[in-house]
mmCIF file of C-alpha atoms in Angstrom:
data_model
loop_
_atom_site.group_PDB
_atom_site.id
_atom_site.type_symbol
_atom_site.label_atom_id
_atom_site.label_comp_id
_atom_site.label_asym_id
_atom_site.label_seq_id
_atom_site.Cartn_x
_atom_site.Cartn_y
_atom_site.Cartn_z
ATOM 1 C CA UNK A 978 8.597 18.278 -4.318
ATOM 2 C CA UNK A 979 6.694 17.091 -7.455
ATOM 3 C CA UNK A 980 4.857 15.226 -5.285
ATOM 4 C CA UNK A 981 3.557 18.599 -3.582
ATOM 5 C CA UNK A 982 3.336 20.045 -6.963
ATOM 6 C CA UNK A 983 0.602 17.632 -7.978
ATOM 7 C CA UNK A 984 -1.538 17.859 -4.714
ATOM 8 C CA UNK A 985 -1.517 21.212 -5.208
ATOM 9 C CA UNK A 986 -3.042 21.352 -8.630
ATOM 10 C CA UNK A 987 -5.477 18.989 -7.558
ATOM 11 C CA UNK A 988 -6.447 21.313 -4.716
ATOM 12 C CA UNK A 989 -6.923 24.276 -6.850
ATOM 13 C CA UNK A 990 -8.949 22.353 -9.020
ATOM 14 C CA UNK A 991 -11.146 21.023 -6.688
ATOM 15 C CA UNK A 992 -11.547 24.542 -5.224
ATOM 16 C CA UNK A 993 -12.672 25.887 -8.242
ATOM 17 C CA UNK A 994 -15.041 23.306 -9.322
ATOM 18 C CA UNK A 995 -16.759 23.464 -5.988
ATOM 19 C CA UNK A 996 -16.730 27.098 -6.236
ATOM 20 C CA UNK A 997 -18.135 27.086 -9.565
ATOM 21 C CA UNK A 998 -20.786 24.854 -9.111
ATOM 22 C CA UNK A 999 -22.012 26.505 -5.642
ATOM 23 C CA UNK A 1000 -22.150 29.802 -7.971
ATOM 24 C CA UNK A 1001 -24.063 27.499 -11.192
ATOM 25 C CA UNK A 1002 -26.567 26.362 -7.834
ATOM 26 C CA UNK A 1003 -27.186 29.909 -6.323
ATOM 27 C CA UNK A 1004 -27.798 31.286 -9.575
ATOM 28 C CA UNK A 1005 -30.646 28.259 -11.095
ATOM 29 C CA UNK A 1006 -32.349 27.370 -7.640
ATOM 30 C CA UNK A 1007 -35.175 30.148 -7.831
ATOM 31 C CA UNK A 1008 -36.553 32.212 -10.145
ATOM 32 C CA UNK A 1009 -34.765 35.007 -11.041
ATOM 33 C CA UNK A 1010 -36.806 38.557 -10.142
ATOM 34 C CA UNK A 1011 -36.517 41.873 -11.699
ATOM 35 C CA UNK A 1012 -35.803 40.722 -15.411
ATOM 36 C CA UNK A 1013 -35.077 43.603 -17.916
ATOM 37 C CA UNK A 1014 -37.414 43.455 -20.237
ATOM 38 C CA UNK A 1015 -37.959 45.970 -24.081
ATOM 39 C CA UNK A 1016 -41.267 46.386 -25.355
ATOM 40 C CA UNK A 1017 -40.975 45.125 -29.397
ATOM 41 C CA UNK A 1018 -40.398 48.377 -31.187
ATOM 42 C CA UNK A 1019 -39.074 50.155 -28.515
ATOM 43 C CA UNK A 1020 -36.063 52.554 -28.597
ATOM 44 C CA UNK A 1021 -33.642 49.921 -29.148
ATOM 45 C CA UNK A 1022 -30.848 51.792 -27.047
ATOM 46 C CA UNK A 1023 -27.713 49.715 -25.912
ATOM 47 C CA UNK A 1024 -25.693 50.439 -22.665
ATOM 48 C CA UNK A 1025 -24.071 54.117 -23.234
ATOM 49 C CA UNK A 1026 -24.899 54.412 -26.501
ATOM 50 C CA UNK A 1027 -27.573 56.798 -26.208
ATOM 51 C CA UNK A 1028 -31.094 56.829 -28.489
ATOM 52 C CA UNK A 1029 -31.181 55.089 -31.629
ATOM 53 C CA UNK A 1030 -33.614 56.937 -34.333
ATOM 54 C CA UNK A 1031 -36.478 55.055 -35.364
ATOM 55 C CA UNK A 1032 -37.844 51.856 -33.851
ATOM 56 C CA UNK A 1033 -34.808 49.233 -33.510
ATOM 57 C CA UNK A 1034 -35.628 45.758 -32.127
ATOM 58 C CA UNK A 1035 -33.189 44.848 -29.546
ATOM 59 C CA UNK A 1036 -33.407 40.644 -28.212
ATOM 60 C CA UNK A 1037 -31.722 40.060 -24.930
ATOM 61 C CA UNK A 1038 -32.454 36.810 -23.477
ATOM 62 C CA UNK A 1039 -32.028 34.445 -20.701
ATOM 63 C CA UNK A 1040 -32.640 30.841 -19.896
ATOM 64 C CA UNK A 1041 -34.332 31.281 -16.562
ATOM 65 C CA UNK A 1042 -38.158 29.438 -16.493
ATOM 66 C CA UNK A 1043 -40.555 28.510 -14.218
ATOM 67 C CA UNK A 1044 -39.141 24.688 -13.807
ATOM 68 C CA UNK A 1045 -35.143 25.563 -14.365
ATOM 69 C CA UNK A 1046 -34.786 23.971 -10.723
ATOM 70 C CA UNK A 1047 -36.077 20.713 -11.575
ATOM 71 C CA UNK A 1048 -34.459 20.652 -14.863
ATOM 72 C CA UNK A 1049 -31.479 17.764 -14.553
ATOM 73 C CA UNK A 1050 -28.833 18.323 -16.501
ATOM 74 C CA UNK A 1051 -27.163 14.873 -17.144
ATOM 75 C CA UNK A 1052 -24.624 14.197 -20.171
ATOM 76 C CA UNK A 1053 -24.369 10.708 -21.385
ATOM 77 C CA UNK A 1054 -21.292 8.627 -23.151
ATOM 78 C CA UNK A 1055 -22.091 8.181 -26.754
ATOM 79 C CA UNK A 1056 -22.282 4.122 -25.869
ATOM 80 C CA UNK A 1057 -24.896 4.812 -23.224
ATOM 81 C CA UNK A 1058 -27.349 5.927 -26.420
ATOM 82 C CA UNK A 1059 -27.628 2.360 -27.680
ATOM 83 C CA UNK A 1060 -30.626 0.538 -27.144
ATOM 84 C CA UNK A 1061 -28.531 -2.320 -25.002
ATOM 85 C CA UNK A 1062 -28.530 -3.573 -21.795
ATOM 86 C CA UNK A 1063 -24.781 -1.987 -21.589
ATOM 87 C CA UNK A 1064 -25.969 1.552 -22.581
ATOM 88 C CA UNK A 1065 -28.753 1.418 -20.039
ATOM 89 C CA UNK A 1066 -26.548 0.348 -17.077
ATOM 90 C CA UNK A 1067 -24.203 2.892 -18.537
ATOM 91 C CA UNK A 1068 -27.408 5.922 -18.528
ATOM 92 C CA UNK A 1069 -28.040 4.736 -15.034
ATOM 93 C CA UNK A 1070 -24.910 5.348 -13.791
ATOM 94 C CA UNK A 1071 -24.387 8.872 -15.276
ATOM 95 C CA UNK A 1072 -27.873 9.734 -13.610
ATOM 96 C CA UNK A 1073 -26.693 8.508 -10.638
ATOM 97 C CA UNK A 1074 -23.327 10.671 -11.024
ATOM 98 C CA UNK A 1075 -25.118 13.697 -11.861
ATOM 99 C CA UNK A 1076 -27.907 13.216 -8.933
ATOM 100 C CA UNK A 1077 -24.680 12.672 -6.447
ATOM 101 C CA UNK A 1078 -23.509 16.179 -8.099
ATOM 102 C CA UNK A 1079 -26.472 17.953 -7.824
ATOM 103 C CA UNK A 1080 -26.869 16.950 -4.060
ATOM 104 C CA UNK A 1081 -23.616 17.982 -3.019
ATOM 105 C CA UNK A 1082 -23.470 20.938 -4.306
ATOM 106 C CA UNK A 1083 -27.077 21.386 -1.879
ATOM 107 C CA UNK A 1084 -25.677 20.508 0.741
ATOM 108 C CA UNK A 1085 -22.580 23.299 0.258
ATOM 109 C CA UNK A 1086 -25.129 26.375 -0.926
ATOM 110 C CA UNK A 1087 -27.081 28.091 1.900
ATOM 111 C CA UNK A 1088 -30.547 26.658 2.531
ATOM 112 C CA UNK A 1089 -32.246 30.413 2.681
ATOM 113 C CA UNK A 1090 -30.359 32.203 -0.102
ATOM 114 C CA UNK A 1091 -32.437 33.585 -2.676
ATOM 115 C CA UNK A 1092 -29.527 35.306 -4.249
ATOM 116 C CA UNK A 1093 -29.464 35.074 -7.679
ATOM 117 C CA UNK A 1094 -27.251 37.522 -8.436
ATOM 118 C CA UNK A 1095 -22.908 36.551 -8.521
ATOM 119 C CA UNK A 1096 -20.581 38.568 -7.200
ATOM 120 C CA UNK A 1097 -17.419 38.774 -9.223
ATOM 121 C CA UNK A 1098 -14.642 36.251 -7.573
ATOM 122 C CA UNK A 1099 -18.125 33.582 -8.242
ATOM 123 C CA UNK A 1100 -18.344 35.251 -12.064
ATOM 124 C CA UNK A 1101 -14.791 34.267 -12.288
ATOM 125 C CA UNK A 1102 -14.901 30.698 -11.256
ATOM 126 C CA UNK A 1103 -17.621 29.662 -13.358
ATOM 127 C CA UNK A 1104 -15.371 31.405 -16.249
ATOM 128 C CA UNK A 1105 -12.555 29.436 -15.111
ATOM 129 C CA UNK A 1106 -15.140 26.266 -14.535
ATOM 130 C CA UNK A 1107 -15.914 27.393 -19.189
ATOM 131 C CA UNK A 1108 -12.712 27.245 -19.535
ATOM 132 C CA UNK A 1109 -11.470 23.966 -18.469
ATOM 133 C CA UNK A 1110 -14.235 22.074 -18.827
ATOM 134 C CA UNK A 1111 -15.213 19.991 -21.831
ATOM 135 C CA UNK A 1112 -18.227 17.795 -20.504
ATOM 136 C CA UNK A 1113 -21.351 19.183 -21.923
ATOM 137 C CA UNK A 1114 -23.512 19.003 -19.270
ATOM 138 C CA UNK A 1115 -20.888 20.937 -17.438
ATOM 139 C CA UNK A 1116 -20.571 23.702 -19.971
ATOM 140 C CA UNK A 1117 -24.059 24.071 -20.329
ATOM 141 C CA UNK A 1118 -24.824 24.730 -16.402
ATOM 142 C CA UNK A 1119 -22.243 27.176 -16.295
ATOM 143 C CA UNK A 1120 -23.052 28.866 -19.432
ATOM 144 C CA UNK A 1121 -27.041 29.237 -18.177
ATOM 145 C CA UNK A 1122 -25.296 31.358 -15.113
ATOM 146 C CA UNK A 1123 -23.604 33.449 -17.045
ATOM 147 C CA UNK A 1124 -26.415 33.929 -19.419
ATOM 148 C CA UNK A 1125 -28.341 35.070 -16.618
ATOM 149 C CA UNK A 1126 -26.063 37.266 -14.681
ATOM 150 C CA UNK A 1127 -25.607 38.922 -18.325
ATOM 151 C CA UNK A 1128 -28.830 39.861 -18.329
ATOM 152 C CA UNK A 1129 -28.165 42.431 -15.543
ATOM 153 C CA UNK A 1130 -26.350 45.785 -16.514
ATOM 154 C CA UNK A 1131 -23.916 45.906 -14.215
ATOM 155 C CA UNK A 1132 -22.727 42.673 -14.941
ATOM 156 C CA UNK A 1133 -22.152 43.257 -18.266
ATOM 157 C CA UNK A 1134 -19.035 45.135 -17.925
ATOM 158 C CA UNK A 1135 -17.565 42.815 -15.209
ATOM 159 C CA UNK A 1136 -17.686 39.861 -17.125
ATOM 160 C CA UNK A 1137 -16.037 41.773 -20.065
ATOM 161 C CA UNK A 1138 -13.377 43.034 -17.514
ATOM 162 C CA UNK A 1139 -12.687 38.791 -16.521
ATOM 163 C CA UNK A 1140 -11.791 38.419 -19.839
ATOM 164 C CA UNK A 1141 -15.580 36.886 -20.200
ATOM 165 C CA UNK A 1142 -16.002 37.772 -24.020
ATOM 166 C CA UNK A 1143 -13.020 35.728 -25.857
ATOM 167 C CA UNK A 1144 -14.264 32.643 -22.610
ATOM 168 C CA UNK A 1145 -17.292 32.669 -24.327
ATOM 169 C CA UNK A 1146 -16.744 32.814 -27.879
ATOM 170 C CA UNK A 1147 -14.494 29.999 -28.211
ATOM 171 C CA UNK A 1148 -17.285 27.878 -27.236
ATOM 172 C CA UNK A 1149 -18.790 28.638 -30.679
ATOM 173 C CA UNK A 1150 -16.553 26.228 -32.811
ATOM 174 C CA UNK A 1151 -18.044 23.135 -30.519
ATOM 175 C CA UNK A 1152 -20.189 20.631 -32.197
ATOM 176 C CA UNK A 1153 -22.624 20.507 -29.520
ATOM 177 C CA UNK A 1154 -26.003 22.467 -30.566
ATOM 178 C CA UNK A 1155 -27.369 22.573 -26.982
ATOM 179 C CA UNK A 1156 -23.772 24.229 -25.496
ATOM 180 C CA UNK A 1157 -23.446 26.470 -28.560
ATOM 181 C CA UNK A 1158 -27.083 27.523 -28.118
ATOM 182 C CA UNK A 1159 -26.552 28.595 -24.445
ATOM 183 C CA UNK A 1160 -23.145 30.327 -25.686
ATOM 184 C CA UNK A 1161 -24.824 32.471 -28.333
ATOM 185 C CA UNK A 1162 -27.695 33.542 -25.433
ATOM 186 C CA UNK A 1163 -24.515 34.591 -23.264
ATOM 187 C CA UNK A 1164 -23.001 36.599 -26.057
ATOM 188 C CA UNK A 1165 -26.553 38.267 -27.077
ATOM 189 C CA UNK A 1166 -27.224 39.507 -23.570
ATOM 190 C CA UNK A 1167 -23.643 40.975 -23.071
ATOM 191 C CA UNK A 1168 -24.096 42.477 -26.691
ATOM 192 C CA UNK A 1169 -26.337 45.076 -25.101
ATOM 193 C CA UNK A 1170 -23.441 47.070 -24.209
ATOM 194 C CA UNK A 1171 -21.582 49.687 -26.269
ATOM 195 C CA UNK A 1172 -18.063 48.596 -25.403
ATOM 196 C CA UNK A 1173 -18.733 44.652 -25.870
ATOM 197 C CA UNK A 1174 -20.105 45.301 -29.441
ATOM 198 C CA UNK A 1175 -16.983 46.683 -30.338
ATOM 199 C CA UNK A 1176 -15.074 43.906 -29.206
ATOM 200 C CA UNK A 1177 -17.830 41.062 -30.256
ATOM 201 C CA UNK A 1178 -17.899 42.544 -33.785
ATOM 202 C CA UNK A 1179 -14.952 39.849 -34.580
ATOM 203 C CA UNK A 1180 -16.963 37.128 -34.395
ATOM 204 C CA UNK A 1181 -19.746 38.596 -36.306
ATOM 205 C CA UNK A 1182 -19.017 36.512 -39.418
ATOM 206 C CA UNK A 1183 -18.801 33.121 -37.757
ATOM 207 C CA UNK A 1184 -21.910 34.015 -36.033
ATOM 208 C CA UNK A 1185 -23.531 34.881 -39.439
ATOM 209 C CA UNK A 1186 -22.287 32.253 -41.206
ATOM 210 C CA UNK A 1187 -23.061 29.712 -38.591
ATOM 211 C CA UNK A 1188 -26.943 30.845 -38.304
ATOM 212 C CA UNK A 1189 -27.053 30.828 -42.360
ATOM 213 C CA UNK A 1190 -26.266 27.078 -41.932
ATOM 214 C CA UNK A 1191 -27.264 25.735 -39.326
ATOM 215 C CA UNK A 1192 -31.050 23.685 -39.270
ATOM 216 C CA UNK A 1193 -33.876 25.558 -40.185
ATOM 217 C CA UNK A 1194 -35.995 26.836 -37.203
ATOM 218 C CA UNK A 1195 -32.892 25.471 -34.770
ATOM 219 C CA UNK A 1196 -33.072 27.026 -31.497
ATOM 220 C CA UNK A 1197 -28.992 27.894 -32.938
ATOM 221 C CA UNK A 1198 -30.012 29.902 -35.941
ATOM 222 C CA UNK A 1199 -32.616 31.630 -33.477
ATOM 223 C CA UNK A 1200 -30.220 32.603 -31.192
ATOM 224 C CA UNK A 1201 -28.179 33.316 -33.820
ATOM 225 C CA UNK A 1202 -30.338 35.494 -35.260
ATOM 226 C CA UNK A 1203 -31.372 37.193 -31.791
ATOM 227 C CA UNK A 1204 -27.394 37.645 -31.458
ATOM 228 C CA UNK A 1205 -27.426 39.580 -34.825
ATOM 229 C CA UNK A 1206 -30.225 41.758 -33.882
ATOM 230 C CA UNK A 1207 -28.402 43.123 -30.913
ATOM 231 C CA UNK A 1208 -25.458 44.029 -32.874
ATOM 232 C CA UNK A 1209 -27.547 45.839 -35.389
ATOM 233 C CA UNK A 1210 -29.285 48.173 -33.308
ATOM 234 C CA UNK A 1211 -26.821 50.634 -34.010
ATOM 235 C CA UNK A 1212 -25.295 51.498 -37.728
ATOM 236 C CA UNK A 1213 -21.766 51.117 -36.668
ATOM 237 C CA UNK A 1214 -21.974 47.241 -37.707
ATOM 238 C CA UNK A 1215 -24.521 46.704 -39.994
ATOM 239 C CA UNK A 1216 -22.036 46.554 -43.006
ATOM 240 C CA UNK A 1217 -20.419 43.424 -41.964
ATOM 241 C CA UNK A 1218 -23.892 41.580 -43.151
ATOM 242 C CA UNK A 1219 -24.068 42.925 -46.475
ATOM 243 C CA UNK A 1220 -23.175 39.746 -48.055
ATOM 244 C CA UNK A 1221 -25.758 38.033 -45.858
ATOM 245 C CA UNK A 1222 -28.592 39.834 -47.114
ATOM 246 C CA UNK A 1223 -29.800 37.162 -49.754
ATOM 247 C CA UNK A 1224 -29.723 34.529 -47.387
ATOM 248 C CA UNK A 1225 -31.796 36.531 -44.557
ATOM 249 C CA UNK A 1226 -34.038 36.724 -47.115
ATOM 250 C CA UNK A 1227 -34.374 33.041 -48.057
ATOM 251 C CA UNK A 1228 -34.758 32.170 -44.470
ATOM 252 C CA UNK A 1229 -37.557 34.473 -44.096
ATOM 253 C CA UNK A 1230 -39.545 32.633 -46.843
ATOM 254 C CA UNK A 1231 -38.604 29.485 -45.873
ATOM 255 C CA UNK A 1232 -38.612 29.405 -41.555
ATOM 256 C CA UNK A 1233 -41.590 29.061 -39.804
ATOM 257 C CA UNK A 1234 -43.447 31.821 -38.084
ATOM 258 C CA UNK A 1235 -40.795 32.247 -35.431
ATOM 259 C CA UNK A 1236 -37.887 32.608 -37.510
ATOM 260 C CA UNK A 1237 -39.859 34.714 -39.768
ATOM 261 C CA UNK A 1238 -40.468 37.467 -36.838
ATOM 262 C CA UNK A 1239 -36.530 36.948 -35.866
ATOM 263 C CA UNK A 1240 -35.401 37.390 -39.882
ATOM 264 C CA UNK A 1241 -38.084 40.381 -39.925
ATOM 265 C CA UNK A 1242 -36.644 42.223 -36.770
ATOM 266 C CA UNK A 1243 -33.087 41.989 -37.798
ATOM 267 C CA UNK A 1244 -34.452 43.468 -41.974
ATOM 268 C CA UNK A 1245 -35.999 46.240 -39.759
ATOM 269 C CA UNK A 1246 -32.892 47.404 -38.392
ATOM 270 C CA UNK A 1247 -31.158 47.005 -41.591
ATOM 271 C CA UNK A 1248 -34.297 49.328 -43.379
ATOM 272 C CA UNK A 1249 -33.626 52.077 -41.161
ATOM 273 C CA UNK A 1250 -30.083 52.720 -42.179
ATOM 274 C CA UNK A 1251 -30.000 54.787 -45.492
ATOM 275 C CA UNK A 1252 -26.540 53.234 -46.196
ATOM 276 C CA UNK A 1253 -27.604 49.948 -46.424
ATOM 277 C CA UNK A 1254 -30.451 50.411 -48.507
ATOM 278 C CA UNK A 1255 -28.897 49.498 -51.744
ATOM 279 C CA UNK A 1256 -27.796 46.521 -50.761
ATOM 280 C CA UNK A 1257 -30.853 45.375 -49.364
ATOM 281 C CA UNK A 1258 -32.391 46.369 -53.134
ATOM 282 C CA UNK A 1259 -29.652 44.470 -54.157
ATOM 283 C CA UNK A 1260 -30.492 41.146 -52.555
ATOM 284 C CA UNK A 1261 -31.476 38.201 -54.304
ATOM 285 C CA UNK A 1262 -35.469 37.694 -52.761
ATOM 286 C CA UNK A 1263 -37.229 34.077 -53.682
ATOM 287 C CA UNK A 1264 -40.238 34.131 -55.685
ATOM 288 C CA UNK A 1265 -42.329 32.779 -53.612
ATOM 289 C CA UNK A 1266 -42.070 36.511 -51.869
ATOM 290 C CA UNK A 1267 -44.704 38.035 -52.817
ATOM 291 C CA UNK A 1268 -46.900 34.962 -52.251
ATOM 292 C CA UNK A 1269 -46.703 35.968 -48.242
ATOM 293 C CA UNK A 1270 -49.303 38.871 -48.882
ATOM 294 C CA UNK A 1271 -51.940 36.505 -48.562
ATOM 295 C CA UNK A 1272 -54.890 36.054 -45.871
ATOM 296 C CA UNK A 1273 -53.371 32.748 -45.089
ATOM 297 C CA UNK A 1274 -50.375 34.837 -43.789
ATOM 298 C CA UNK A 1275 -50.316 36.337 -39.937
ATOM 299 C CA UNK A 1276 -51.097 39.602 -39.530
ATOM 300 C CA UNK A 1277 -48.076 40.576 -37.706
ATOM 301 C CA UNK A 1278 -45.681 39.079 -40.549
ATOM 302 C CA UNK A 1279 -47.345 40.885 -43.162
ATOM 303 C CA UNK A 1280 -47.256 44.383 -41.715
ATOM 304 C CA UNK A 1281 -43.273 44.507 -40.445
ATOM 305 C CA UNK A 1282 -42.787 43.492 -44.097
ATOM 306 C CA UNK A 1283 -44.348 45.933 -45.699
ATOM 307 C CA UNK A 1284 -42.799 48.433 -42.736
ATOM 308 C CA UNK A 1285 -39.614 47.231 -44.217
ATOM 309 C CA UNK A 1286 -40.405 48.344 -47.868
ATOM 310 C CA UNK A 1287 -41.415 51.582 -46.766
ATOM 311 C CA UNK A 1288 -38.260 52.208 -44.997
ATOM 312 C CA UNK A 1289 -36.763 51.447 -48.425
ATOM 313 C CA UNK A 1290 -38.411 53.106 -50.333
ATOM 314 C CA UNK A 1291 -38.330 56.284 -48.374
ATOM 315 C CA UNK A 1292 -34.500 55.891 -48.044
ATOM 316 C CA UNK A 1293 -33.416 55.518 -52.172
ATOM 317 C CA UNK A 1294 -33.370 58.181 -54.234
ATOM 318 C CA UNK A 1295 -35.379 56.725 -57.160
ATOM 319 C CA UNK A 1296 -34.777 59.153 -59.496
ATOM 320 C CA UNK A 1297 -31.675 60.136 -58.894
ATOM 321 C CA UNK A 1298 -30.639 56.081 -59.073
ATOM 322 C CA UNK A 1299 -33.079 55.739 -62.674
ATOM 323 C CA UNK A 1300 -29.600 55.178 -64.560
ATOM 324 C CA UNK A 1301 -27.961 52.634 -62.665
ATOM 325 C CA UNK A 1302 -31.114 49.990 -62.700
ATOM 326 C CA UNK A 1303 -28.010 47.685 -64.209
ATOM 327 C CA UNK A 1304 -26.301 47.366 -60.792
ATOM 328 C CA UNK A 1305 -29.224 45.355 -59.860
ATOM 329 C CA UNK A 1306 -29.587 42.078 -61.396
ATOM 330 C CA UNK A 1307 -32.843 40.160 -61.859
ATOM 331 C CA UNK A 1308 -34.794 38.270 -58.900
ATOM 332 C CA UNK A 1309 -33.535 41.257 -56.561
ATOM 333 C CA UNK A 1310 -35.281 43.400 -54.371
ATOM 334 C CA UNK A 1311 -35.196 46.149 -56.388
ATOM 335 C CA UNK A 1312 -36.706 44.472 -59.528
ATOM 336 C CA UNK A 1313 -39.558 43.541 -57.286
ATOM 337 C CA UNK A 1314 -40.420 46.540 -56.227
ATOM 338 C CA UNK A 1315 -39.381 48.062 -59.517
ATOM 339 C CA UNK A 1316 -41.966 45.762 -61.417
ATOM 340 C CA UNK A 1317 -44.777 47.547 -60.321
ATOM 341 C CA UNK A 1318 -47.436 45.966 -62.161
ATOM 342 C CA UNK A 1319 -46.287 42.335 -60.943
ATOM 343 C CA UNK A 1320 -46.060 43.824 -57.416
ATOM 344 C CA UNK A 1321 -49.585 45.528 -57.059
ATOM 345 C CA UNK A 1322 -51.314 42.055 -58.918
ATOM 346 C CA UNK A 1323 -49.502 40.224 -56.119
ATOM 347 C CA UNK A 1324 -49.833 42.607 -53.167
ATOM 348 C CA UNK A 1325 -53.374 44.309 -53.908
ATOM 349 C CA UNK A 1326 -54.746 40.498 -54.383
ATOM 350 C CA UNK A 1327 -55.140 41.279 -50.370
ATOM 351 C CA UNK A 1328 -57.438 43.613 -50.892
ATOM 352 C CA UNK A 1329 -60.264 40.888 -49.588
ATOM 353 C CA UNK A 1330 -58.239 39.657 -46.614
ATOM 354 C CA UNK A 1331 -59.984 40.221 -43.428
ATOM 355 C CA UNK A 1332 -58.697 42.278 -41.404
ATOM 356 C CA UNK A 1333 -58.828 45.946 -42.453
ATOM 357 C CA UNK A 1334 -55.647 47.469 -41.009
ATOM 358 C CA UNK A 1335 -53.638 45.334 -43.196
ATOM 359 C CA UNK A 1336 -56.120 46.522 -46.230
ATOM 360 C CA UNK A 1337 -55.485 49.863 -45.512
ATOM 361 C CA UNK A 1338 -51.729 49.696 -44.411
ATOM 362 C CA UNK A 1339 -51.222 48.083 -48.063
ATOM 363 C CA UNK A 1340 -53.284 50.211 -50.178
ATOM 364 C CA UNK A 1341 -50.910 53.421 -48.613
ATOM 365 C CA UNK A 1342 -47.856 51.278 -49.252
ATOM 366 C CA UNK A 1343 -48.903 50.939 -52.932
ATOM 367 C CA UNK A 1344 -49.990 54.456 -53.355
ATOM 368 C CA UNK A 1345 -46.285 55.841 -51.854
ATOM 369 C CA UNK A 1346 -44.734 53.055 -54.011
ATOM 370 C CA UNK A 1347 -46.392 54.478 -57.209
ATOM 371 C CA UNK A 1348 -45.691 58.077 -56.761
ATOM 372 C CA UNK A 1349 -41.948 57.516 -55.937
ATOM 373 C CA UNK A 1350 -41.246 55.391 -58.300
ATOM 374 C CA UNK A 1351 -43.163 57.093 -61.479
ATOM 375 C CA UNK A 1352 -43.662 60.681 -60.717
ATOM 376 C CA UNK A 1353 -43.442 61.341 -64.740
ATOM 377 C CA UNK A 1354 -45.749 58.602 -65.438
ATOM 378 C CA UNK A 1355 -48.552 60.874 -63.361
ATOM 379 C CA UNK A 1356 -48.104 64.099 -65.359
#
């Protein structure tokens, strides 16, 4: 009887590896058609949420490219990485292994399916196939499918309905950059979706907390980042970064031009909420700040930036807020904007960059900036 017992697990097992790497095939073998795409500064809506005001930035993604069917996904031991002759008999043999994968799982998928799309007993397995599974290479195939089939509406909801979101999640505490990369792309397509925000907003800290640290311009703290931009589209969640603020801040002056954009998107849904205004004015900004208004800078950078201060400062009620400048300690936001001379010698230095869009986008900036902030000063 145990006997049975055993030969039966190893049945099921085998039935739902097979099954879960015939779904991992179908899904990777072609490139995957009708993508949903958002134009930057669109209408930012999420699935039955309805429109958001203003322009929210919403970053769905998925792994699909051109060459994702002759991408090899092959894990090695940690004693294959030596430079020995050991570790390269050992590398050999795990490209062999994964080759001998790859082709069986060929030769079990139809030849003429173009179906890239899962059905959900497949969506299941390769949850089940997450689940069990702790070889990288493994995890990371099977998180690329899901990534993808998140991408499409529909799908959204029945991977929530497996039990998809929790699946998923868990994956964030491994050590592995490349699996918790794909992970966070899962988890930022299925974030476009009313009902799995509310449930994703649990991890919202670690998510935060792990982009903060993780390596500068990682493709982690970007999809990090992208992850957080979803789940500010709306003002439901938006608190829960309030502490983060500062540090969103610091990586926008310190990343390079990517993360800069990513930082910037995620500020601009942030500047469009009245309620978090004040603690955006509260943040802690680096000097080197105001340095970034410089022809040096890109275009692109320099305008969302300054869209971002002008969603501030039409949002605070200067004068009614004149008698609590102590709530705001020096360095912040609000001292740099408050400082106005410091601010126009750094920001009107522009005034010979060459393009003339950002000249003139500036010189209105300034002009709003001055009449909000010292209406007496004029009379």
């Amino acid at each position: 009887m145990g006997y049975a017992r055993k030969v039966g697990w190893v049945t099921a097992g085998l039935v739902i590896g097979a099954g879960a790497c015939y779904c991992i095939y179908r899904l990777t073998r072609g490139r995957k058609q009708n993508k949903e795409k958002m134009a930057e500064g669109g209408s930012g809506d999420v699935d039955d949420v309805g429109d958001c005001p203003g322009a929210r930035y919403n970053d769905w993604s998925d792994d699909d490219d051109d060459n994702s069917e002759n991408k090899g996904i092959v894990w090695y031991p940690p004693w294959a990485r030596i430079g020995t002759e050991a570790g390269t008999r050992a590398r050999a043999r795990a490209r062999a292994r994964a080759t001998r994968a790859r082709r069986a799982v060929q030769k079990r998928a139809s030849p003429n399916s173009d179906d890239t799309i899962l059905s959900p007993q497949e969506l299941q397995k390769v949850l089940c196939l997450v689940e069990m599974s702790e070889k990288p290479y493994i995890l990371e195939a099977a998180l690329i499918a899901l990534g993808n089939n998140a991408a499409y509406a529909f799908n959204r909801d029945i991977i929530r309905d497996l039990g998809g979101l929790p699946i998923v999640a868990k994956i964030l505490n491994t050590r592995d950059p490349i699996v918790k990369e794909k992970a966070l792309i899962v988890l930022n397509n299925l974030s476009v979706n009313a009902e799995n925000q509310r449930r994703l907003k649990i991890y919202m800290n670690q998510v935060c907390d792990d982009t903060i640290t993780s390596r500068l311009n990682s493709s982690v703290q970007l999809a990090g980042l992208r992850l957080l931009t979803n789940m500010t589209v709306t003002n439901e969640y938006q608190h829960m970064l309030a502490n983060s603020v500062s540090d969103f801040f610091r990586l926008f002056s310190a990343g390079n031009e990517e993360t800069k954009f990513q930082v910037l998107k995620l500020l601009l849904n942030l500047a469009e909420n009245p309620a978090m205004v004040r603690e955006l004015l509260r943040a802690q900004v680096p000097s080197s700040l105001g340095s970034l208004f410089n022809k040096k800078e890109n275009k692109e950078v320099i305008l969302k930036l300054l869209v971002i201060f002008e969603n501030i400062n039409d949002n605070f009620k200067w004068e009614e807020n004149e008698p609590t400048q102590n709530q705001f300690s020096e360095g912040s936001l609000f001292f740099f904007l408050k400082e106005f001379q410091v601010c126009a010698d750094k920001i009107l230095g522009i005034e010979s960059h060459h393009d003339f869009l950002v000249k003139v986008k500036v010189g209105k900036f300034m002009a709003k900036l001055a009449e909000r902030m010292f209406p007496k000063s004029q009379e």
